[in-house]
mmCIF file of C-alpha atoms in Angstrom:
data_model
loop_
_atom_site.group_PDB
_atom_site.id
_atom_site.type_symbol
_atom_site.label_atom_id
_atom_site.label_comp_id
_atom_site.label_asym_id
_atom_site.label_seq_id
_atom_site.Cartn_x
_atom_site.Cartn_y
_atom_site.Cartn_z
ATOM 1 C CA UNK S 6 -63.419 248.134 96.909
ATOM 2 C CA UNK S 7 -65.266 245.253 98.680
ATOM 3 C CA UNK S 8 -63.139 242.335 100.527
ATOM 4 C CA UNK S 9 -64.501 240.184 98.106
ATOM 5 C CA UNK S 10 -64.158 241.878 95.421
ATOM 6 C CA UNK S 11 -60.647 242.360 96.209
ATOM 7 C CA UNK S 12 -60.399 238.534 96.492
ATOM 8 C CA UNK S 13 -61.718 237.573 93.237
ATOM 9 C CA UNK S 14 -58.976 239.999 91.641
ATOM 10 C CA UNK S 15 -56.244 238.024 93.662
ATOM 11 C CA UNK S 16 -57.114 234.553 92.720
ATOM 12 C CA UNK S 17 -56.290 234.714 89.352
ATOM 13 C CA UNK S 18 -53.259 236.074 89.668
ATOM 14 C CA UNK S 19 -52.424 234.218 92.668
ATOM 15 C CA UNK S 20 -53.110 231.123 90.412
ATOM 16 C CA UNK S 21 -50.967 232.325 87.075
ATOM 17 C CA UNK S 22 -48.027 232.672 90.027
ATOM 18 C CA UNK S 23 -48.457 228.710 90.888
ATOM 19 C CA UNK S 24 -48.502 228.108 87.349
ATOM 20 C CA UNK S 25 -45.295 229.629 86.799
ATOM 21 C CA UNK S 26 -43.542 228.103 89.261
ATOM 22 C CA UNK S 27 -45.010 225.117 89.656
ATOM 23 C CA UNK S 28 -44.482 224.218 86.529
ATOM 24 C CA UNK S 29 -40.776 225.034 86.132
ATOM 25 C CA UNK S 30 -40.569 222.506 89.185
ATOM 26 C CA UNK S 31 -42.048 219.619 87.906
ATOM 27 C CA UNK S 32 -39.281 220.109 84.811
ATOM 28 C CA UNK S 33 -36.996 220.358 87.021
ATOM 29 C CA UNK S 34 -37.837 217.111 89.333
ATOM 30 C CA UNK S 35 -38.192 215.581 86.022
ATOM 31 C CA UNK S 36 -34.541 216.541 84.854
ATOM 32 C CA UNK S 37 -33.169 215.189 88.290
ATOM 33 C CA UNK S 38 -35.000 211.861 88.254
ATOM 34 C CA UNK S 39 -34.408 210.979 84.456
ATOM 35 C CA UNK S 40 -31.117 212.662 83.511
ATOM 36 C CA UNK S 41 -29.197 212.003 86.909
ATOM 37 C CA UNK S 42 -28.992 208.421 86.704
ATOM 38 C CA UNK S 43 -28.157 208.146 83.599
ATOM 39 C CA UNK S 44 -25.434 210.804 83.474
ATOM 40 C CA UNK S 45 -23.979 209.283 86.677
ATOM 41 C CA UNK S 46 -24.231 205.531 85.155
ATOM 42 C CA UNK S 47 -21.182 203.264 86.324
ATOM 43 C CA UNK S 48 -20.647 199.801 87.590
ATOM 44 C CA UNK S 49 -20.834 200.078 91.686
ATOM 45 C CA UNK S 50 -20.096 196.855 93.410
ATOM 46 C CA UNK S 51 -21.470 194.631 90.109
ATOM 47 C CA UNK S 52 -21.063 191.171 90.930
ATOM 48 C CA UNK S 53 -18.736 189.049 88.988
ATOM 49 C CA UNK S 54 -17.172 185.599 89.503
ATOM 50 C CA UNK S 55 -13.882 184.581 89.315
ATOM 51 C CA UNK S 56 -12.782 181.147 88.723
ATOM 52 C CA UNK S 57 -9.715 178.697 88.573
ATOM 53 C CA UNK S 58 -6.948 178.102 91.001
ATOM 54 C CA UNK S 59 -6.245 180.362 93.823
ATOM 55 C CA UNK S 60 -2.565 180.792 92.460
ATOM 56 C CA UNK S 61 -4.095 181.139 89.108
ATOM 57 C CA UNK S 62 -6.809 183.897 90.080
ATOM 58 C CA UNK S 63 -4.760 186.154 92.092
ATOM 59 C CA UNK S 64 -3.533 188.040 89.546
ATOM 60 C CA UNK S 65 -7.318 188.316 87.806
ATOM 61 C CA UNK S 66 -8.335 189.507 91.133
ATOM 62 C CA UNK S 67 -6.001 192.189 91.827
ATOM 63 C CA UNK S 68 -6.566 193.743 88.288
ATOM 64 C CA UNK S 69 -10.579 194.140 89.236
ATOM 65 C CA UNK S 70 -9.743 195.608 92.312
ATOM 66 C CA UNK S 71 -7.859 198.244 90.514
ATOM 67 C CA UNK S 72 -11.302 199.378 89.575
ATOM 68 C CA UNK S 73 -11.939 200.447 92.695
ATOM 69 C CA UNK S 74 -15.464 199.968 94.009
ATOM 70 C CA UNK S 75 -16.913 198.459 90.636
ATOM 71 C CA UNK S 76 -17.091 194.897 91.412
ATOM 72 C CA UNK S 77 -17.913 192.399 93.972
ATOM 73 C CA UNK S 78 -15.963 189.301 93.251
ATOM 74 C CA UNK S 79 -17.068 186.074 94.336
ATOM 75 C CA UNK S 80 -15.083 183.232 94.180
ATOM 76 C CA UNK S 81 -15.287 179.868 92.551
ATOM 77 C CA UNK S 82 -13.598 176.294 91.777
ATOM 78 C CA UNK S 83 -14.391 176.112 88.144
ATOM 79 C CA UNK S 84 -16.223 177.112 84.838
ATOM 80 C CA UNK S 85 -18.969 175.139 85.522
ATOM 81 C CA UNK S 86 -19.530 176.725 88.996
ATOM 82 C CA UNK S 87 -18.947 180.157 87.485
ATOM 83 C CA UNK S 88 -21.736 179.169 85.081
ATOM 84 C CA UNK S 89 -24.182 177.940 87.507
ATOM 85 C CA UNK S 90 -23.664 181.077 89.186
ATOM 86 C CA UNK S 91 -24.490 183.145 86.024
ATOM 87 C CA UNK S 92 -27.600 181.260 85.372
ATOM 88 C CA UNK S 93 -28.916 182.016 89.535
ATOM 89 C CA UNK S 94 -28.397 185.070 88.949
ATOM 90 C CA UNK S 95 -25.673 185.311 91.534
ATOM 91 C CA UNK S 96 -23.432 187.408 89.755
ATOM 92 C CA UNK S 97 -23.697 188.974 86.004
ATOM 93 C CA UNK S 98 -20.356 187.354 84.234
ATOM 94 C CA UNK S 99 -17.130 185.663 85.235
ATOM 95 C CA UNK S 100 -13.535 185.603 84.600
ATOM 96 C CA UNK S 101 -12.459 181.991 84.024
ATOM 97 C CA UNK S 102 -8.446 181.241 84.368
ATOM 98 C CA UNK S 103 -7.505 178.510 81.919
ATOM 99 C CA UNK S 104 -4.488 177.275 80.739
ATOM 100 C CA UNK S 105 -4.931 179.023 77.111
ATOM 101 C CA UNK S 106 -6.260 182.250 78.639
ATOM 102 C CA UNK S 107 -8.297 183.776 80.018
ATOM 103 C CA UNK S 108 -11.900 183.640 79.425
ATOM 104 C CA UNK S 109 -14.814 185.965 80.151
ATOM 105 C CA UNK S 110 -18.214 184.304 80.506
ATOM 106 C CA UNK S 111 -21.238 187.078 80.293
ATOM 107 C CA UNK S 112 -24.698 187.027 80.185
ATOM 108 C CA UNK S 113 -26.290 189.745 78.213
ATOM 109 C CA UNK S 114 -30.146 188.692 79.589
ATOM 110 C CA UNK S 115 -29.476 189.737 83.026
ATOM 111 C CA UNK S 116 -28.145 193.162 81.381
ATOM 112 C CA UNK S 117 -26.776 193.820 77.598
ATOM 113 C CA UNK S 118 -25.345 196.944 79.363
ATOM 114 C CA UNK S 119 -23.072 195.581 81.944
ATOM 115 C CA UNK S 120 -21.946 192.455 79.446
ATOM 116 C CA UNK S 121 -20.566 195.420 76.955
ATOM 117 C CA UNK S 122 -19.251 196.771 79.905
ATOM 118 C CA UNK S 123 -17.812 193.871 81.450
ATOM 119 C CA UNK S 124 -16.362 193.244 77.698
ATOM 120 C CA UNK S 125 -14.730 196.425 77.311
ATOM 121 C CA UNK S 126 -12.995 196.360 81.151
ATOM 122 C CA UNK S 127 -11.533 192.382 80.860
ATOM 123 C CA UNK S 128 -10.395 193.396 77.328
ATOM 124 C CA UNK S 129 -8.640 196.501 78.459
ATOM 125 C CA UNK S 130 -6.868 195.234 80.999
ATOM 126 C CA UNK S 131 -5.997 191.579 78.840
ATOM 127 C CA UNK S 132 -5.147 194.017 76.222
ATOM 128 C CA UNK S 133 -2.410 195.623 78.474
ATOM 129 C CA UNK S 134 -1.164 192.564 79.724
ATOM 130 C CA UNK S 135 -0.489 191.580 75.910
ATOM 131 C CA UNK S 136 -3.153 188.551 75.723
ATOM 132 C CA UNK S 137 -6.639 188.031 74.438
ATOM 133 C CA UNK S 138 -9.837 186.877 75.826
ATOM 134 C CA UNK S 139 -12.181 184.446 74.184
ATOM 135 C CA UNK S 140 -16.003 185.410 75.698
ATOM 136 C CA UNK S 141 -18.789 183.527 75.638
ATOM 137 C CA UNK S 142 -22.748 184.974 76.437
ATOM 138 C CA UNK S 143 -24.240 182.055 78.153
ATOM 139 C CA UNK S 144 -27.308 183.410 79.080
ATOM 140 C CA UNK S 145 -28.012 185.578 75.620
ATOM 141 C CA UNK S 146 -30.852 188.010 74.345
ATOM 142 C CA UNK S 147 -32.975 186.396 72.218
ATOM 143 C CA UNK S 148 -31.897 186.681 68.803
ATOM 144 C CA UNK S 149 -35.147 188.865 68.348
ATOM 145 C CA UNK S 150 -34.247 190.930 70.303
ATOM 146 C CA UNK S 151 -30.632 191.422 71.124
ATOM 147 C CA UNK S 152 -29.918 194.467 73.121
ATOM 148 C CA UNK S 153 -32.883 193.805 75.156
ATOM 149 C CA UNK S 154 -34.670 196.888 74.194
ATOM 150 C CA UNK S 155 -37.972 195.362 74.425
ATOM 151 C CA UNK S 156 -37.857 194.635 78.004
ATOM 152 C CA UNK S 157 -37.001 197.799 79.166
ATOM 153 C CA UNK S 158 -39.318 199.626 76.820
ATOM 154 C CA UNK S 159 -41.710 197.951 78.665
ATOM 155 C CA UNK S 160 -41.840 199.391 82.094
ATOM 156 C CA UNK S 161 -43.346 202.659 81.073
ATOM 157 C CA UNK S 162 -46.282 201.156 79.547
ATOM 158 C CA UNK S 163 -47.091 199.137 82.257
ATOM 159 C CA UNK S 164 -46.752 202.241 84.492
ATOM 160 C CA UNK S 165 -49.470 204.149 82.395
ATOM 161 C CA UNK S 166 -51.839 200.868 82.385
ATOM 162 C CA UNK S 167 -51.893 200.794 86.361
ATOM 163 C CA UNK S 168 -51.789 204.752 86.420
ATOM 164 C CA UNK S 169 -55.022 204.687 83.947
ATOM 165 C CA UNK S 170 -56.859 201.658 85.776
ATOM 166 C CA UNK S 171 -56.706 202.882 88.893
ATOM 167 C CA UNK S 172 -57.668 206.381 88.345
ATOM 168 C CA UNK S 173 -60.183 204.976 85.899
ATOM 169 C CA UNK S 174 -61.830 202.901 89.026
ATOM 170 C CA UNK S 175 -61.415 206.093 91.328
ATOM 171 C CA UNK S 176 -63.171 208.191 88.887
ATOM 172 C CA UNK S 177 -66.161 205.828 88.184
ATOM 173 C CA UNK S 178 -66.892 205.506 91.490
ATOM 174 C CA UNK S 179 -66.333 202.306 91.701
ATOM 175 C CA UNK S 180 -65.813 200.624 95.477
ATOM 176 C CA UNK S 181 -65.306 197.607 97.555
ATOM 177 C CA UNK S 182 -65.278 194.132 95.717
ATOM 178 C CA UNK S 183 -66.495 195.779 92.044
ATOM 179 C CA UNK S 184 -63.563 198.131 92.479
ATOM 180 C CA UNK S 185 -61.164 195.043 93.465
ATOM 181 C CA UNK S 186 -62.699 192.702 90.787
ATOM 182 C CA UNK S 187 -61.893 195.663 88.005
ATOM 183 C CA UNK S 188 -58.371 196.244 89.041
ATOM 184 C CA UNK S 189 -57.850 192.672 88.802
ATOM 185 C CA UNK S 190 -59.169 192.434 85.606
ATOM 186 C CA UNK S 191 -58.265 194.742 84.025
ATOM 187 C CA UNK S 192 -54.332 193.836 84.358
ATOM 188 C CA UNK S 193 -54.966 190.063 84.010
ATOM 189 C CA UNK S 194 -56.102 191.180 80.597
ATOM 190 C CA UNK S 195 -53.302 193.618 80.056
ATOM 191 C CA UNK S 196 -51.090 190.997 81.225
ATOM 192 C CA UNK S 197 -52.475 188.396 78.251
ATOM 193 C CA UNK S 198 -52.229 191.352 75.819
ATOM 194 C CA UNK S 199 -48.525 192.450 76.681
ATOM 195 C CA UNK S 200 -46.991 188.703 77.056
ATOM 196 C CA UNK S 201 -48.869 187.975 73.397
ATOM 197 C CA UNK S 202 -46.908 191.185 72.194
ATOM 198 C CA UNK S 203 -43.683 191.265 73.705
ATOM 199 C CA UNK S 204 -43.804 187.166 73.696
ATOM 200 C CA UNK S 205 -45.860 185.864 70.674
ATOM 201 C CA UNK S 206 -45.073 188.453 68.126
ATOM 202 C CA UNK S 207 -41.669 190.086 68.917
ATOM 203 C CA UNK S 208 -40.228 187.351 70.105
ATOM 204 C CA UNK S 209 -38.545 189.568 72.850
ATOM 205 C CA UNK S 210 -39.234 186.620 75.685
ATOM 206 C CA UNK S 211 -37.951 183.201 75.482
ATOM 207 C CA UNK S 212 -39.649 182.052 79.130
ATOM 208 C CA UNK S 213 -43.065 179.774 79.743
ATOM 209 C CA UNK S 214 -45.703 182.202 78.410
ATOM 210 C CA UNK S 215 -48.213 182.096 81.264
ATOM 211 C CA UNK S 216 -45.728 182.884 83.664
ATOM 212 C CA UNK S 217 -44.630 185.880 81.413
ATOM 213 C CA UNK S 218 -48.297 187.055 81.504
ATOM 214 C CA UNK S 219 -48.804 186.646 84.878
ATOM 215 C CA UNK S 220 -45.822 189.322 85.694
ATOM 216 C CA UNK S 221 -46.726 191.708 83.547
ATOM 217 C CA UNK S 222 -50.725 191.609 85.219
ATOM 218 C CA UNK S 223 -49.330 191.727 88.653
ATOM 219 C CA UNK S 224 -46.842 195.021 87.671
ATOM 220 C CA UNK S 225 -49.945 196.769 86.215
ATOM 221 C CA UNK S 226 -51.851 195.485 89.587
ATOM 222 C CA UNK S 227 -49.530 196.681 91.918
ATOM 223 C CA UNK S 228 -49.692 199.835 90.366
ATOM 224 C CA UNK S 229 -53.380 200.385 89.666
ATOM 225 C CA UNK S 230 -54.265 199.243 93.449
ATOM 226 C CA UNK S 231 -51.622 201.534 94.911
ATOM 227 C CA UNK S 232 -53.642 204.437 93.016
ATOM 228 C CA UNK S 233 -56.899 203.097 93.618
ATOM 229 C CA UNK S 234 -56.336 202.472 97.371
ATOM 230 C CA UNK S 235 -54.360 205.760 98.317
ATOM 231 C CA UNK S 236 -57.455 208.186 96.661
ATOM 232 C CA UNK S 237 -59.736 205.505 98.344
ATOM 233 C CA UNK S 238 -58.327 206.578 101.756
ATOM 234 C CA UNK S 239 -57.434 210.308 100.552
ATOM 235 C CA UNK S 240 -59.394 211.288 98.170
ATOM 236 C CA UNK S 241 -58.360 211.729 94.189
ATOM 237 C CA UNK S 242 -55.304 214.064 95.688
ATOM 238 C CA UNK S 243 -54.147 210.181 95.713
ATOM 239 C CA UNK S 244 -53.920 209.666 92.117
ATOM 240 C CA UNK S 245 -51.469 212.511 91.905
ATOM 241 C CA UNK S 246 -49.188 211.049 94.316
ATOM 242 C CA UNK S 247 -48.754 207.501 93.135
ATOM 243 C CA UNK S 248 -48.102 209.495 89.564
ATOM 244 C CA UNK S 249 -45.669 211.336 90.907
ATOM 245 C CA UNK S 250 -43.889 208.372 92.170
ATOM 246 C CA UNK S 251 -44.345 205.886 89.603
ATOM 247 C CA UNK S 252 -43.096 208.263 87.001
ATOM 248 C CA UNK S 253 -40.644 210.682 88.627
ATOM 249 C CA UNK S 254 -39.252 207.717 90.710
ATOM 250 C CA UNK S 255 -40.452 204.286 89.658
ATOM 251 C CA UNK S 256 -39.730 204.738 85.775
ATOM 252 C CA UNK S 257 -36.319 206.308 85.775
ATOM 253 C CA UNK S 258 -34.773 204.559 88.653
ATOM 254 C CA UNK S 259 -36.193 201.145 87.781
ATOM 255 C CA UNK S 260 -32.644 200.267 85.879
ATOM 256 C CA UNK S 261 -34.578 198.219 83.436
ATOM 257 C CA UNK S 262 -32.525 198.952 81.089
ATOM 258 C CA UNK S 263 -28.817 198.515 82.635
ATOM 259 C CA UNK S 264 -28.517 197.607 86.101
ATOM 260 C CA UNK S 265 -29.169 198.610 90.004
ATOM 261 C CA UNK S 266 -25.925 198.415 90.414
ATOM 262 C CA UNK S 267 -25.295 200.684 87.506
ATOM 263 C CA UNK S 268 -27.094 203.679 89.288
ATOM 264 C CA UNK S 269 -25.952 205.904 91.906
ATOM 265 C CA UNK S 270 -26.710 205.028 95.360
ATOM 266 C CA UNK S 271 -29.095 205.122 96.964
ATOM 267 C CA UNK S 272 -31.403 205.072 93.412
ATOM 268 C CA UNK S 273 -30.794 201.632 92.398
ATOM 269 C CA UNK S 274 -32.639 200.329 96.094
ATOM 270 C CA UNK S 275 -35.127 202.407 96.105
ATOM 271 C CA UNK S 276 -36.294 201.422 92.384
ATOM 272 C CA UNK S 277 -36.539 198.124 92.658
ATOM 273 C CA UNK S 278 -38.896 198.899 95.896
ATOM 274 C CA UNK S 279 -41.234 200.168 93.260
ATOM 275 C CA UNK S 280 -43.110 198.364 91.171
ATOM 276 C CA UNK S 281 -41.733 199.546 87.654
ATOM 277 C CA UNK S 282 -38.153 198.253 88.948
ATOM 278 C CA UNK S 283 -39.144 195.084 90.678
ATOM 279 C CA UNK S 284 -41.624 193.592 87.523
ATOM 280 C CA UNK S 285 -38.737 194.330 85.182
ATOM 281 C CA UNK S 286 -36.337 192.258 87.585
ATOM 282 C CA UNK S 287 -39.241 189.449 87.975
ATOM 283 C CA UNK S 288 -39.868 189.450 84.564
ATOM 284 C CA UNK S 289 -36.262 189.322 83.409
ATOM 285 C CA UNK S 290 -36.026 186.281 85.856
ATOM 286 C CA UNK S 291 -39.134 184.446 84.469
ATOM 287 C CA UNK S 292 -38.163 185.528 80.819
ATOM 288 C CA UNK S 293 -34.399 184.296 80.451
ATOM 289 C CA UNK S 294 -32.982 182.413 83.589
ATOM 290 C CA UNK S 295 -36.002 179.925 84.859
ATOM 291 C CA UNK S 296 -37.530 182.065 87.711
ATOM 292 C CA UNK S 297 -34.032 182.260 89.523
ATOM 293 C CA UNK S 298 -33.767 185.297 91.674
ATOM 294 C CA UNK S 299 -37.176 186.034 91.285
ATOM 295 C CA UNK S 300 -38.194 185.668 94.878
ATOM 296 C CA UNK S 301 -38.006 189.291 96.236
ATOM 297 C CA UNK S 302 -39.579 191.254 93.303
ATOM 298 C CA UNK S 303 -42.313 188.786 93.745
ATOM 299 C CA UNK S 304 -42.975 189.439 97.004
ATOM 300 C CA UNK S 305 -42.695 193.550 96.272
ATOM 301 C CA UNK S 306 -45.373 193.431 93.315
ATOM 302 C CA UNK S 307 -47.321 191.169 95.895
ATOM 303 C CA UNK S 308 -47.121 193.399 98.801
ATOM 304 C CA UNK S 309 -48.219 196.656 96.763
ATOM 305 C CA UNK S 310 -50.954 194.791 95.050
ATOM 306 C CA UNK S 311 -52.506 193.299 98.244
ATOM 307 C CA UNK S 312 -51.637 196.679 100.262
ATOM 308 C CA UNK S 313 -53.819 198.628 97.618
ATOM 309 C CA UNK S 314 -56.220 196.812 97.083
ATOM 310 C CA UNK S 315 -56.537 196.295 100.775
ATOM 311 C CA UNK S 316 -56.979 200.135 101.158
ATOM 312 C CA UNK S 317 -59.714 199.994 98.511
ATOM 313 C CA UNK S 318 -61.724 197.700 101.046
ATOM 314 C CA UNK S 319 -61.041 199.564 104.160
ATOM 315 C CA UNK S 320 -61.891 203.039 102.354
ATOM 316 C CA UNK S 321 -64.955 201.704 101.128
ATOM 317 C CA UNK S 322 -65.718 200.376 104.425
ATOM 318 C CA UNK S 323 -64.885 204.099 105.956
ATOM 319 C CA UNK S 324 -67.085 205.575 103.906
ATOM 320 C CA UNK S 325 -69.833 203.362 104.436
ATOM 321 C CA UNK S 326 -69.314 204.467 108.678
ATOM 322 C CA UNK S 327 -69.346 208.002 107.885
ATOM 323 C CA UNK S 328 -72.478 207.473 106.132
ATOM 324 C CA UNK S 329 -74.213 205.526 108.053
ATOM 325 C CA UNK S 330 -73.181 207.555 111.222
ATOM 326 C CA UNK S 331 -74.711 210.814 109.864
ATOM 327 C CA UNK S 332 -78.033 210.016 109.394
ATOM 328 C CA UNK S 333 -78.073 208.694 112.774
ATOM 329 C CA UNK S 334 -76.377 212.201 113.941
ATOM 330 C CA UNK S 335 -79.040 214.089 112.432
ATOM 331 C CA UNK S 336 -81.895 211.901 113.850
ATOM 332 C CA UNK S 337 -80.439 212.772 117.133
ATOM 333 C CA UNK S 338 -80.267 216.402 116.753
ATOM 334 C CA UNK S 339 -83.628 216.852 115.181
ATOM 335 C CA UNK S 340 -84.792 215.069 118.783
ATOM 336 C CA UNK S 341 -83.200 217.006 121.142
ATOM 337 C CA UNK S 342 -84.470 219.957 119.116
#
């Protein structure tokens, strides 16, 4: 038997062997970035206020502390400091000492998950000492919508809409400024369609409608450029990579649906790095508390949208070296020939 026959007979098996086990792989990476967070969901270091008299508080405060490692308390004077807090986004709730009680201030629009959660520990723990706590939501999900489900259901298609333009670009051949000026239109309309979905009909998001719009484009453009510009520089290899990380890493660690701080270390970081996890933090910003906090995920969406679609240019621009080089090669040789 030839070499190449020989050959032939070993590629397909060699390629039913990768299909075995690199599929059994992909389940498994899948299984570790989907069900690991959320079986390992806890408060780590949530941030929570504390308010009243020192003399009053000290008691409050060493009762957190007992749950050791769950909260970061920050101090303040009053309620209405303790409020303004809530509504910067500077911490998630507050426990306000008054002389009737205690009294647990929450806002279920930064996260319905760690209100119910700060709900059940202050009522434990008031519940022990024999007293009751009177809570009040002061930044609330929208009657529409109140566990917030909306929001969070939202990341994944977003992901798919930047995944799909920017493969769609890379596979129409589409370069340089027509390749930039599709990206960006594409999620400026996907942006218009999502905020007259999520906004407009559900009734989901209570923010300034434009603004809404606008974070939803720039999520699906920070994800489509990041596709388009890596297989601009690599090849289409790079539309497999940014899938991999948008939805083995992106999607399940982008806490849109509870916290960061409700997922393990080092996952809550490195999710709102990624685009999926910072446009659900912008948009929860813009949606329900004015744009407050809103700064850094801004400036992550930014720098992956300008980063791709930067990389479209300069692979466009590589490209059009090479190709104008080899001629010019070939002219050369044919001379000296």
């Amino acid at each position: 038997m030839s070499t190449a026959s020989t050959t032939s007979t070993r590629a397909p098996a060699l390629r039913a062997i990768a299909v075995v086990v690199l599929v059994p792989l992909l389940a498994a990476l899948a299984l570790w970035a989907f069900a690991w967070p959320s079986a390992r969901t806890a408060p780590r270091d949530v941030s929570l206020g504390v308010a009243g008299p020192a003399s009053a508080t000290a008691q409050v405060e060493k009762q957190l502390q007992q749950h050791e490692g769950a909260f970061e308390i920050h101090r303040y004077d009053d309620e209405a400091a303790a409020r303004n807090a809530i509504e910067d986004r500077t911490v998630y709730g507050a426990v306000v000492v008054t002389p009737q009680g205690p009294e647990l201030l929450t806002a279920s629009a930064a996260s319905p998950l760690v209100a119910q959660m700060l709900r059940q520990a202050v009522a434990e723990q008031a519940a022990a000492d024999g007293t009751q706590v009177k809570t009040v939501d002061v930044m609330a999900t929208p009657a529409a919508d109140p566990r917030g489900s909306a929001l969070g259901a939202s990341v994944l298609p977003l992901a798919l809409a930047g995944l799909a333009g920017g493969a769609a670009v890379t596979l129409l051949g589409l370069r340089g400024v027509r390749a930039v000026a599709a990206l960006t239109g594409a999620a400026a309309l996907v942006g218009v369609i999502a905020a007259a979905i999520a906004h407009s009909w559900l009734g989901a998001l209570t923010g300034a409608w434009w603004a809404e719009a606008g974070v939803f484009a720039l999520s699906t453009l920070a994800v489509s450029a990041a596709v388009a510009g890596l297989a601009a520089l690599i090849g289409t290899a790079g539309i497999g990579v940014m899938s991999l990380v948008v939805m083995f890493l992106g999607n399940p660690f982008s806490a849109a649906s509870s916290a960061p701080q409700m997922l393990p270390e080092p996952v809550g970081t490195i999710g709102q790095w990624l685009p999926p996890g910072a446009g659900a933090s912008l948009l929860r910003s813009v949606s329900f508390f004015d744009g407050a906090a809103g700064t850094g995920p801004l400036l992550t969406l930014t720098w992956w949208a300008a980063l791709g679609l930067g990389a479209v240019l300069l692979g466009t621009a590589l490209k059009a070296r090479a190709t104008s080089t080899e001629p010019a090669a070939v002219r050369e040789l044919a001379t000296v020939g």
